[in-house]
mmCIF file of C-alpha atoms in Angstrom:
data_model
loop_
_atom_site.group_PDB
_atom_site.id
_atom_site.type_symbol
_atom_site.label_atom_id
_atom_site.label_comp_id
_atom_site.label_asym_id
_atom_site.label_seq_id
_atom_site.Cartn_x
_atom_site.Cartn_y
_atom_site.Cartn_z
ATOM 1 C CA MET A 259 -41.935 43.599 -0.191
ATOM 2 C CA LYS A 260 -42.283 40.369 1.800
ATOM 3 C CA PRO A 261 -45.464 38.314 1.231
ATOM 4 C CA LYS A 262 -47.963 38.502 4.039
ATOM 5 C CA THR A 263 -47.687 35.555 6.420
ATOM 6 C CA MET A 264 -50.924 33.700 7.034
ATOM 7 C CA ARG A 265 -51.819 33.462 10.716
ATOM 8 C CA LYS A 266 -51.944 29.917 12.001
ATOM 9 C CA ILE A 267 -55.139 28.515 13.484
ATOM 10 C CA LYS A 268 -54.470 27.688 17.093
ATOM 11 C CA VAL A 269 -56.207 24.562 18.364
ATOM 12 C CA GLY A 270 -56.482 23.622 22.039
ATOM 13 C CA VAL A 271 -56.813 19.828 22.238
ATOM 14 C CA ASP A 272 -58.208 18.533 25.527
ATOM 15 C CA ILE A 273 -56.239 15.360 26.352
ATOM 16 C CA ARG A 274 -57.478 14.766 29.905
ATOM 17 C CA ASP A 275 -59.442 11.718 28.691
ATOM 18 C CA LEU A 276 -56.179 9.877 28.013
ATOM 19 C CA ARG A 277 -55.888 9.425 31.776
ATOM 20 C CA ILE A 278 -59.055 7.343 32.028
ATOM 21 C CA ALA A 279 -60.408 6.178 28.652
ATOM 22 C CA ARG A 280 -59.502 2.613 27.583
ATOM 23 C CA THR A 281 -61.598 1.627 24.588
ATOM 24 C CA GLY A 282 -62.694 3.302 21.394
ATOM 25 C CA ALA A 283 -62.711 6.821 22.811
ATOM 26 C CA ARG A 284 -59.053 6.407 23.799
ATOM 27 C CA THR A 285 -58.154 5.007 20.393
ATOM 28 C CA PHE A 286 -59.731 8.017 18.699
ATOM 29 C CA LEU A 287 -57.969 10.606 20.925
ATOM 30 C CA GLU A 288 -54.586 8.920 20.726
ATOM 31 C CA ALA A 289 -54.775 8.561 16.957
ATOM 32 C CA VAL A 290 -55.789 12.147 16.172
ATOM 33 C CA CYS A 291 -53.204 13.487 18.624
ATOM 34 C CA ASN A 292 -50.513 11.464 16.844
ATOM 35 C CA GLU A 293 -51.658 12.913 13.550
ATOM 36 C CA PHE A 294 -51.751 16.455 14.928
ATOM 37 C CA LYS A 295 -48.188 16.071 16.192
ATOM 38 C CA LYS A 296 -46.957 15.341 12.668
ATOM 39 C CA GLY A 297 -47.516 18.996 11.873
ATOM 40 C CA HIS A 298 -50.007 20.511 9.520
ATOM 41 C CA GLU A 299 -49.504 23.719 7.580
ATOM 42 C CA GLY A 300 -51.607 26.538 8.902
ATOM 43 C CA PHE A 301 -52.253 24.938 12.282
ATOM 44 C CA GLU A 302 -50.705 25.184 15.745
ATOM 45 C CA PHE A 303 -51.739 22.635 18.340
ATOM 46 C CA HIS A 304 -51.735 23.003 22.135
ATOM 47 C CA PHE A 305 -52.381 19.860 24.143
ATOM 48 C CA ILE A 306 -54.155 20.732 27.344
ATOM 49 C CA ASP A 307 -54.377 18.443 30.385
ATOM 50 C CA THR A 308 -55.450 18.692 34.007
ATOM 51 C CA MET A 309 -52.658 19.292 36.527
ATOM 52 C CA LEU A 310 -54.340 17.011 39.067
ATOM 53 C CA PRO A 311 -54.535 13.197 39.253
ATOM 54 C CA VAL A 312 -57.883 11.769 38.090
ATOM 55 C CA TYR A 313 -59.663 9.564 40.632
ATOM 56 C CA THR A 314 -61.031 6.334 39.091
ATOM 57 C CA GLY A 315 -61.841 4.368 42.249
ATOM 58 C CA LYS A 316 -65.166 3.356 43.767
ATOM 59 C CA ASN A 317 -65.376 5.557 46.899
ATOM 60 C CA LYS A 318 -68.657 7.461 46.516
ATOM 61 C CA LEU A 319 -67.443 10.676 48.186
ATOM 62 C CA LEU A 320 -64.228 10.794 46.152
ATOM 63 C CA LYS A 321 -66.191 10.097 42.988
ATOM 64 C CA ILE A 322 -68.407 13.127 43.738
ATOM 65 C CA ILE A 323 -65.305 15.224 44.385
ATOM 66 C CA GLU A 324 -63.804 14.043 41.117
ATOM 67 C CA GLN A 325 -67.044 14.990 39.341
ATOM 68 C CA LEU A 326 -66.749 18.527 40.707
ATOM 69 C CA ARG A 327 -63.104 18.738 39.664
ATOM 70 C CA PHE A 328 -64.099 17.572 36.180
ATOM 71 C CA ILE A 329 -66.659 20.395 35.932
ATOM 72 C CA ALA A 330 -64.074 22.896 37.208
ATOM 73 C CA TYR A 331 -61.550 21.649 34.669
ATOM 74 C CA LYS A 332 -63.974 21.852 31.716
ATOM 75 C CA GLN A 333 -65.677 25.123 32.630
ATOM 76 C CA LEU A 334 -62.852 27.095 34.257
ATOM 77 C CA TYR A 335 -59.377 25.717 33.743
ATOM 78 C CA LEU A 336 -59.708 24.640 30.083
ATOM 79 C CA PRO A 337 -61.279 27.968 28.945
ATOM 80 C CA LEU A 338 -58.612 29.953 30.872
ATOM 81 C CA VAL A 339 -55.721 28.025 29.332
ATOM 82 C CA ALA A 340 -57.258 28.293 25.890
ATOM 83 C CA LEU A 341 -57.593 32.070 26.361
ATOM 84 C CA ILE A 342 -53.992 32.457 27.512
ATOM 85 C CA LYS A 343 -52.717 30.441 24.554
ATOM 86 C CA GLY A 344 -54.886 32.410 22.158
ATOM 87 C CA CYS A 345 -56.750 29.362 20.844
ATOM 88 C CA ASP A 346 -59.187 29.731 17.983
ATOM 89 C CA ILE A 347 -60.647 26.246 18.497
ATOM 90 C CA VAL A 348 -61.152 24.091 21.602
ATOM 91 C CA PHE A 349 -61.471 20.418 20.634
ATOM 92 C CA CYS A 350 -62.748 17.859 23.160
ATOM 93 C CA THR A 351 -63.284 14.168 22.284
ATOM 94 C CA ASP A 352 -65.267 13.207 25.398
ATOM 95 C CA PHE A 353 -68.663 14.862 24.683
ATOM 96 C CA PHE A 354 -67.925 17.863 26.979
ATOM 97 C CA VAL A 355 -66.711 21.280 25.876
ATOM 98 C CA PRO A 356 -66.744 24.574 27.796
ATOM 99 C CA VAL A 357 -70.073 26.407 27.882
ATOM 100 C CA ILE A 358 -68.255 29.720 27.968
ATOM 101 C CA LYS A 359 -66.478 30.967 24.837
ATOM 102 C CA LEU A 360 -63.521 33.261 25.340
ATOM 103 C CA GLY A 361 -62.761 34.171 21.725
ATOM 104 C CA TYR A 362 -62.679 30.568 20.492
ATOM 105 C CA GLN A 363 -65.071 28.130 18.860
ATOM 106 C CA THR A 364 -65.742 24.719 20.383
ATOM 107 C CA ILE A 365 -66.015 21.332 18.710
ATOM 108 C CA PRO A 366 -66.923 18.225 20.790
ATOM 109 C CA VAL A 367 -66.981 14.594 19.652
ATOM 110 C CA PHE A 368 -70.122 12.596 20.393
ATOM 111 C CA HIS A 369 -69.120 8.989 19.829
ATOM 112 C CA ASP A 370 -72.692 7.773 20.255
ATOM 113 C CA ALA A 371 -76.088 8.641 21.786
ATOM 114 C CA PHE A 372 -75.765 6.335 24.767
ATOM 115 C CA PHE A 373 -76.293 9.084 27.385
ATOM 116 C CA TRP A 374 -79.830 9.419 25.993
ATOM 117 C CA GLN A 375 -80.411 5.784 25.018
ATOM 118 C CA TYR A 376 -79.167 4.175 28.231
ATOM 119 C CA PRO A 377 -79.558 6.764 30.983
ATOM 120 C CA ALA A 378 -79.886 4.102 33.721
ATOM 121 C CA HIS A 379 -76.363 2.885 32.888
ATOM 122 C CA TYR A 380 -74.744 6.160 33.958
ATOM 123 C CA ASN A 381 -73.931 7.590 37.320
ATOM 124 C CA LYS A 382 -76.639 10.119 38.194
ATOM 125 C CA TYR A 383 -74.044 12.881 38.655
ATOM 126 C CA TRP A 384 -72.524 12.232 35.241
ATOM 127 C CA LEU A 385 -75.953 12.179 33.671
ATOM 128 C CA TYR A 386 -76.899 15.448 35.357
ATOM 129 C CA THR A 387 -73.615 17.032 34.227
ATOM 130 C CA PHE A 388 -74.193 15.905 30.669
ATOM 131 C CA ASN A 389 -77.789 17.141 30.500
ATOM 132 C CA LYS A 390 -77.088 20.447 32.166
ATOM 133 C CA LEU A 391 -73.657 21.343 30.810
ATOM 134 C CA GLY A 392 -72.728 18.919 28.035
ATOM 135 C CA VAL A 393 -75.877 19.454 25.977
ATOM 136 C CA LYS A 394 -75.949 23.192 26.594
ATOM 137 C CA ALA A 395 -72.322 23.537 25.467
ATOM 138 C CA ALA A 396 -72.873 21.276 22.432
ATOM 139 C CA LYS A 397 -75.711 23.464 21.199
ATOM 140 C CA LYS A 398 -73.346 26.448 21.257
ATOM 141 C CA ALA A 399 -70.530 24.561 19.506
ATOM 142 C CA ALA A 400 -69.449 25.294 15.947
ATOM 143 C CA TYR A 401 -69.802 21.578 15.085
ATOM 144 C CA ILE A 402 -70.401 18.255 16.811
ATOM 145 C CA ILE A 403 -68.363 15.439 15.341
ATOM 146 C CA THR A 404 -69.903 11.934 15.169
ATOM 147 C CA PRO A 405 -68.289 8.769 13.791
ATOM 148 C CA THR A 406 -71.110 7.754 11.435
ATOM 149 C CA LEU A 407 -74.274 8.981 9.718
ATOM 150 C CA HIS A 408 -76.196 6.567 11.903
ATOM 151 C CA ALA A 409 -74.808 8.242 15.033
ATOM 152 C CA LYS A 410 -75.727 11.661 13.609
ATOM 153 C CA HIS A 411 -79.317 10.658 12.862
ATOM 154 C CA THR A 412 -79.714 9.057 16.291
ATOM 155 C CA ILE A 413 -78.377 12.123 18.096
ATOM 156 C CA LEU A 414 -80.752 14.328 16.131
ATOM 157 C CA THR A 415 -83.709 12.420 17.570
ATOM 158 C CA TYR A 416 -82.641 13.630 21.024
ATOM 159 C CA LEU A 417 -80.893 16.977 20.354
ATOM 160 C CA ASP A 418 -82.755 19.952 18.886
ATOM 161 C CA ILE A 419 -79.998 21.340 16.721
ATOM 162 C CA ASP A 420 -79.291 22.342 13.145
ATOM 163 C CA PRO A 421 -78.408 19.077 11.332
ATOM 164 C CA GLY A 422 -75.700 20.909 9.444
ATOM 165 C CA LYS A 423 -73.766 21.359 12.684
ATOM 166 C CA ILE A 424 -73.370 17.584 13.193
ATOM 167 C CA ALA A 425 -70.482 16.399 11.053
ATOM 168 C CA PRO A 426 -69.876 12.642 10.561
ATOM 169 C CA VAL A 427 -66.157 11.902 10.488
ATOM 170 C CA GLN A 428 -65.204 8.266 9.981
ATOM 171 C CA GLU A 429 -62.676 6.628 12.265
ATOM 172 C CA ALA A 430 -59.991 4.060 11.497
ATOM 173 C CA PRO A 431 -58.436 0.945 13.053
ATOM 174 C CA LYS A 432 -55.901 1.117 15.838
ATOM 175 C CA ASN A 433 -52.290 0.545 14.825
ATOM 176 C CA MET A 434 -51.265 -2.340 17.062
ATOM 177 C CA ASP A 435 -48.124 -3.302 15.094
ATOM 178 C CA ASN A 436 -45.716 -1.182 17.094
ATOM 179 C CA CYS A 437 -46.778 -2.833 20.341
ATOM 180 C CA PHE A 438 -46.955 -6.409 19.013
ATOM 181 C CA SER A 439 -45.740 -8.887 21.634
ATOM 182 C CA THR A 440 -42.396 -10.592 20.959
ATOM 183 C CA ALA A 441 -44.079 -13.853 22.090
ATOM 184 C CA PRO A 442 -47.728 -14.894 21.713
ATOM 185 C CA PRO A 443 -49.899 -14.647 24.822
ATOM 186 C CA VAL A 444 -49.655 -17.754 27.002
ATOM 187 C CA ASN A 445 -53.387 -18.341 26.788
ATOM 188 C CA LEU A 446 -53.687 -17.791 23.020
ATOM 189 C CA ILE A 447 -55.864 -20.490 21.585
ATOM 190 C CA LYS A 448 -54.461 -23.061 19.189
ATOM 191 C CA GLY A 449 -56.657 -24.009 16.248
ATOM 192 C CA ASN A 450 -59.633 -22.250 14.719
ATOM 193 C CA TYR A 451 -61.702 -19.842 16.780
ATOM 194 C CA PHE A 452 -64.296 -17.123 16.398
ATOM 195 C CA LEU A 453 -63.312 -13.827 18.025
ATOM 196 C CA HIS A 454 -65.169 -11.031 19.762
ATOM 197 C CA VAL A 455 -63.485 -8.027 21.396
ATOM 198 C CA GLY A 456 -65.373 -5.776 23.756
ATOM 199 C CA VAL A 457 -66.639 -5.195 27.297
ATOM 200 C CA PHE A 458 -69.325 -7.612 28.562
ATOM 201 C CA GLU A 459 -72.165 -5.083 28.310
ATOM 202 C CA LYS A 460 -75.727 -6.113 27.615
ATOM 203 C CA ARG A 461 -75.854 -4.203 24.339
ATOM 204 C CA LYS A 462 -72.964 -6.316 23.081
ATOM 205 C CA ASN A 463 -75.435 -9.245 22.938
ATOM 206 C CA LEU A 464 -72.907 -11.838 23.996
ATOM 207 C CA VAL A 465 -75.518 -14.076 25.561
ATOM 208 C CA ARG A 466 -77.084 -14.773 22.187
ATOM 209 C CA LEU A 467 -73.682 -15.193 20.630
ATOM 210 C CA VAL A 468 -72.769 -17.934 23.162
ATOM 211 C CA GLU A 469 -76.185 -19.537 22.635
ATOM 212 C CA ALA A 470 -75.591 -19.586 18.891
ATOM 213 C CA TYR A 471 -72.124 -21.018 19.428
ATOM 214 C CA SER A 472 -73.514 -23.791 21.657
ATOM 215 C CA MET A 473 -75.801 -24.840 18.806
ATOM 216 C CA LEU A 474 -72.763 -25.241 16.523
ATOM 217 C CA LYS A 475 -70.900 -27.261 19.154
ATOM 218 C CA ALA A 476 -73.884 -29.581 19.457
ATOM 219 C CA GLU A 477 -73.579 -30.208 15.696
ATOM 220 C CA GLY A 478 -69.968 -31.311 16.141
ATOM 221 C CA PHE A 479 -68.049 -28.196 15.031
ATOM 222 C CA ASP A 480 -64.646 -27.934 16.743
ATOM 223 C CA HIS A 481 -64.074 -24.164 16.462
ATOM 224 C CA LYS A 482 -63.727 -22.342 19.773
ATOM 225 C CA LEU A 483 -65.115 -18.951 20.793
ATOM 226 C CA VAL A 484 -62.774 -16.308 22.281
ATOM 227 C CA LEU A 485 -64.368 -13.333 24.060
ATOM 228 C CA CYS A 486 -61.690 -10.721 24.806
ATOM 229 C CA GLY A 487 -62.754 -7.958 27.160
ATOM 230 C CA GLN A 488 -63.366 -7.062 30.762
ATOM 231 C CA PHE A 489 -66.596 -7.602 32.607
ATOM 232 C CA SER A 490 -68.644 -4.390 32.827
ATOM 233 C CA PRO A 491 -67.900 -2.506 36.056
ATOM 234 C CA LYS A 492 -71.581 -1.658 36.382
ATOM 235 C CA SER A 493 -73.691 -4.628 37.449
ATOM 236 C CA ASP A 494 -76.880 -3.472 35.704
ATOM 237 C CA MET A 495 -74.980 -3.278 32.389
ATOM 238 C CA ASP A 496 -72.982 -6.509 32.786
ATOM 239 C CA ASP A 497 -73.831 -9.746 30.994
ATOM 240 C CA SER A 498 -70.944 -11.847 32.279
ATOM 241 C CA ARG A 499 -73.028 -13.820 34.783
ATOM 242 C CA GLN A 500 -75.506 -14.961 32.131
ATOM 243 C CA VAL A 501 -72.662 -15.796 29.742
ATOM 244 C CA LEU A 502 -70.946 -17.919 32.400
ATOM 245 C CA GLU A 503 -74.212 -19.686 33.236
ATOM 246 C CA ILE A 504 -74.761 -20.691 29.577
ATOM 247 C CA VAL A 505 -71.173 -21.813 29.253
ATOM 248 C CA LYS A 506 -71.517 -24.049 32.327
ATOM 249 C CA LYS A 507 -74.988 -25.317 31.401
ATOM 250 C CA ASN A 508 -73.747 -26.487 27.990
ATOM 251 C CA GLY A 509 -70.394 -27.822 29.208
ATOM 252 C CA LEU A 510 -68.415 -25.269 27.177
ATOM 253 C CA GLU A 511 -65.800 -24.397 29.791
ATOM 254 C CA ASN A 512 -62.964 -25.592 27.514
ATOM 255 C CA ASP A 513 -64.487 -24.092 24.378
ATOM 256 C CA VAL A 514 -65.489 -20.535 25.307
ATOM 257 C CA ILE A 515 -62.287 -18.698 26.272
ATOM 258 C CA MET A 516 -62.514 -15.441 28.216
ATOM 259 C CA PRO A 517 -59.012 -13.957 28.717
ATOM 260 C CA GLY A 518 -60.338 -10.648 30.096
ATOM 261 C CA TYR A 519 -58.962 -7.258 29.089
ATOM 262 C CA VAL A 520 -56.170 -7.826 26.552
ATOM 263 C CA GLN A 521 -53.366 -5.303 25.923
ATOM 264 C CA ASP A 522 -52.799 -4.154 22.379
ATOM 265 C CA GLY A 523 -49.711 -6.325 21.723
ATOM 266 C CA ASP A 524 -51.512 -9.516 22.680
ATOM 267 C CA LEU A 525 -54.754 -8.364 21.047
ATOM 268 C CA ALA A 526 -53.029 -8.146 17.710
ATOM 269 C CA ALA A 527 -52.121 -11.837 18.053
ATOM 270 C CA TYR A 528 -55.718 -12.733 18.815
ATOM 271 C CA TYR A 529 -56.914 -10.950 15.691
ATOM 272 C CA GLU A 530 -54.165 -12.359 13.495
ATOM 273 C CA ASN A 531 -54.924 -15.958 14.440
ATOM 274 C CA ALA A 532 -58.753 -15.740 14.424
ATOM 275 C CA PHE A 533 -60.821 -17.761 11.963
ATOM 276 C CA ALA A 534 -63.553 -15.128 11.875
ATOM 277 C CA TYR A 535 -64.762 -12.081 13.839
ATOM 278 C CA VAL A 536 -68.380 -12.002 15.132
ATOM 279 C CA PHE A 537 -69.993 -8.671 16.119
ATOM 280 C CA PRO A 538 -73.528 -9.333 17.512
ATOM 281 C CA SER A 539 -74.025 -5.938 19.206
ATOM 282 C CA VAL A 540 -77.455 -4.342 19.156
ATOM 283 C CA ASN A 541 -76.079 -0.806 19.239
ATOM 284 C CA GLU A 542 -72.759 0.692 18.206
ATOM 285 C CA GLY A 543 -71.690 4.290 17.551
ATOM 286 C CA PHE A 544 -69.022 3.082 15.108
ATOM 287 C CA GLY A 545 -67.596 -0.403 15.573
ATOM 288 C CA LEU A 546 -63.771 -0.195 15.323
ATOM 289 C CA PRO A 547 -63.270 -3.988 15.662
ATOM 290 C CA VAL A 548 -64.787 -4.396 12.201
ATOM 291 C CA LEU A 549 -61.864 -2.449 10.694
ATOM 292 C CA GLU A 550 -59.354 -4.053 13.034
ATOM 293 C CA ALA A 551 -60.456 -7.462 11.804
ATOM 294 C CA PHE A 552 -60.217 -6.295 8.180
ATOM 295 C CA ARG A 553 -56.658 -5.159 8.943
ATOM 296 C CA TYR A 554 -55.641 -8.657 10.017
ATOM 297 C CA LYS A 555 -57.457 -10.242 7.050
ATOM 298 C CA VAL A 556 -60.164 -11.827 9.175
ATOM 299 C CA PRO A 557 -63.688 -12.310 7.722
ATOM 300 C CA VAL A 558 -66.315 -10.382 9.648
ATOM 301 C CA ILE A 559 -69.917 -11.308 10.565
ATOM 302 C CA ILE A 560 -71.998 -8.463 11.988
ATOM 303 C CA ALA A 561 -75.414 -7.581 13.345
ATOM 304 C CA ASP A 562 -77.544 -5.830 10.730
ATOM 305 C CA ASN A 563 -78.176 -2.710 12.842
ATOM 306 C CA SER A 564 -76.906 0.655 14.050
ATOM 307 C CA SER A 565 -73.596 1.753 12.485
ATOM 308 C CA LEU A 566 -72.195 -1.673 11.712
ATOM 309 C CA PRO A 567 -73.536 -2.035 8.083
ATOM 310 C CA GLU A 568 -72.296 1.481 7.371
ATOM 311 C CA VAL A 569 -68.773 0.568 8.454
ATOM 312 C CA GLY A 570 -68.673 -2.960 7.027
ATOM 313 C CA GLY A 571 -70.216 -2.178 3.635
ATOM 314 C CA ASP A 572 -70.380 -5.156 1.291
ATOM 315 C CA ALA A 573 -67.378 -6.862 2.908
ATOM 316 C CA VAL A 574 -69.345 -8.443 5.749
ATOM 317 C CA LEU A 575 -71.973 -11.101 6.280
ATOM 318 C CA SER A 576 -74.845 -9.888 8.457
ATOM 319 C CA PHE A 577 -77.480 -11.454 10.709
ATOM 320 C CA ASP A 578 -80.452 -10.512 12.879
ATOM 321 C CA PRO A 579 -78.849 -10.063 16.334
ATOM 322 C CA LEU A 580 -82.094 -11.035 18.120
ATOM 323 C CA ASN A 581 -82.285 -14.350 16.245
ATOM 324 C CA VAL A 582 -79.956 -16.945 17.733
ATOM 325 C CA GLU A 583 -80.497 -19.374 14.836
ATOM 326 C CA ASP A 584 -79.591 -16.670 12.288
ATOM 327 C CA ILE A 585 -76.361 -15.891 14.193
ATOM 328 C CA ALA A 586 -75.465 -19.618 14.256
ATOM 329 C CA ASN A 587 -76.343 -19.982 10.562
ATOM 330 C CA LYS A 588 -74.039 -17.172 9.449
ATOM 331 C CA MET A 589 -71.219 -18.605 11.565
ATOM 332 C CA ARG A 590 -71.916 -21.981 9.981
ATOM 333 C CA VAL A 591 -71.786 -20.515 6.471
ATOM 334 C CA VAL A 592 -68.358 -18.958 7.061
ATOM 335 C CA MET A 593 -67.061 -22.262 8.453
ATOM 336 C CA ASN A 594 -68.365 -24.310 5.487
ATOM 337 C CA ASP A 595 -67.966 -21.993 2.488
ATOM 338 C CA HIS A 596 -64.226 -21.539 1.972
ATOM 339 C CA VAL A 597 -64.715 -19.603 -1.281
ATOM 340 C CA LEU A 598 -67.003 -17.098 0.427
ATOM 341 C CA ARG A 599 -64.499 -16.738 3.283
ATOM 342 C CA LYS A 600 -61.732 -15.804 0.824
ATOM 343 C CA GLU A 601 -64.028 -13.324 -0.908
ATOM 344 C CA MET A 602 -64.883 -11.691 2.422
ATOM 345 C CA ILE A 603 -61.207 -11.343 3.294
ATOM 346 C CA ALA A 604 -60.467 -9.736 -0.080
ATOM 347 C CA LYS A 605 -63.425 -7.376 0.195
ATOM 348 C CA GLY A 606 -62.455 -6.448 3.773
ATOM 349 C CA THR A 607 -58.940 -5.560 2.626
ATOM 350 C CA GLU A 608 -60.374 -3.375 -0.118
ATOM 351 C CA ARG A 609 -62.933 -1.787 2.196
ATOM 352 C CA LEU A 610 -60.203 -0.887 4.663
ATOM 353 C CA ARG A 611 -58.574 1.392 2.095
ATOM 354 C CA GLU A 612 -61.412 3.847 2.657
ATOM 355 C CA PHE A 613 -60.488 4.278 6.324
ATOM 356 C CA SER A 614 -57.325 5.884 7.712
ATOM 357 C CA TRP A 615 -56.430 8.339 10.442
ATOM 358 C CA GLU A 616 -54.948 10.594 7.817
ATOM 359 C CA ILE A 617 -58.355 10.838 6.125
ATOM 360 C CA THR A 618 -60.059 11.356 9.551
ATOM 361 C CA THR A 619 -57.617 14.123 10.471
ATOM 362 C CA GLU A 620 -57.944 15.970 7.188
ATOM 363 C CA ARG A 621 -61.720 16.048 7.660
ATOM 364 C CA ILE A 622 -61.329 17.346 11.218
ATOM 365 C CA LEU A 623 -58.838 19.995 10.098
ATOM 366 C CA GLY A 624 -61.353 21.152 7.506
ATOM 367 C CA LEU A 625 -63.943 21.659 10.258
ATOM 368 C CA PHE A 626 -61.376 23.548 12.360
ATOM 369 C CA LYS A 627 -60.692 25.881 9.416
ATOM 370 C CA THR A 628 -64.344 26.544 8.734
ATOM 371 C CA ALA A 629 -65.141 27.074 12.411
ATOM 372 C CA SER A 630 -62.244 29.523 12.840
ATOM 373 C CA GLU A 631 -63.804 31.751 10.188
ATOM 374 C CA TYR A 632 -67.077 32.200 12.142
#
């Protein structure tokens, strides 16, 4: 008599966000999809995408139409495809899962609590959709995945839900080796420089970082400051104008380098050649650049808030992000204390061993298995 074959758990993975996401959310979705495609015993994956192009322009009418198409995709098309494919789980990494359940359980990823913390930063239609559909669907989900315990605790201050349903699952650094440029970027800085990677949003606290850097330049330090990242597309969130004003006021045009959005191949070169990474943000859901810097053996200096200490552990040096002098002091310490710098690099390398997309995926698969038994 043949042994009974175990039925595979069918997972519908929503990959629509790959069409529009560019930062940490894209890194997460790409990485877990790559892991899913390696094959895992007992699981069958179906990657579900919209059949229509996604509008990302600025025309107000077309943006409203795109919002309606997004709702239709999430609440009609995605559930229907999941039903047809016989999915046990529908997994969405962009906060939104279907409200309706057609024989499957849902698991969304909430990367942060920014919808609640910074409502003015979001288009009113997106905010309405999140509050009316996203939150409702999340409350019905089997689990909500967050990247850190900090993110979980923050979300619980806004969302009335069983804490046991929110599952922290750590992330990991992006693998940029396969897309490393054959030649260094033409504007890559020669000599020592501090690095920051991220969009110019107010919460990134880049104004204070540049102010701290200007203090060091006034003392005669010759390190430069490289700020990789695009200006925020939303004017009320953007800090680029203030940053540029401080740069001009202090005559730092040749010292503060802003190459804009940098592709992964070039970004790897910026990390690899950096003297130290500085992360002054006042709020992060996770903070992938911390791990990316560890990967390239770069010492990391972070703000002592939100998720950053949780990710950095004892491998980082921390400062009060609201205190410009403290930021400058920690940058100064890393420049002057070569022994400490070597210790930070060694600890960062060791800390990085605790983070991998294989570990992340195994944790997610465990949640899929438990949810499928509901």
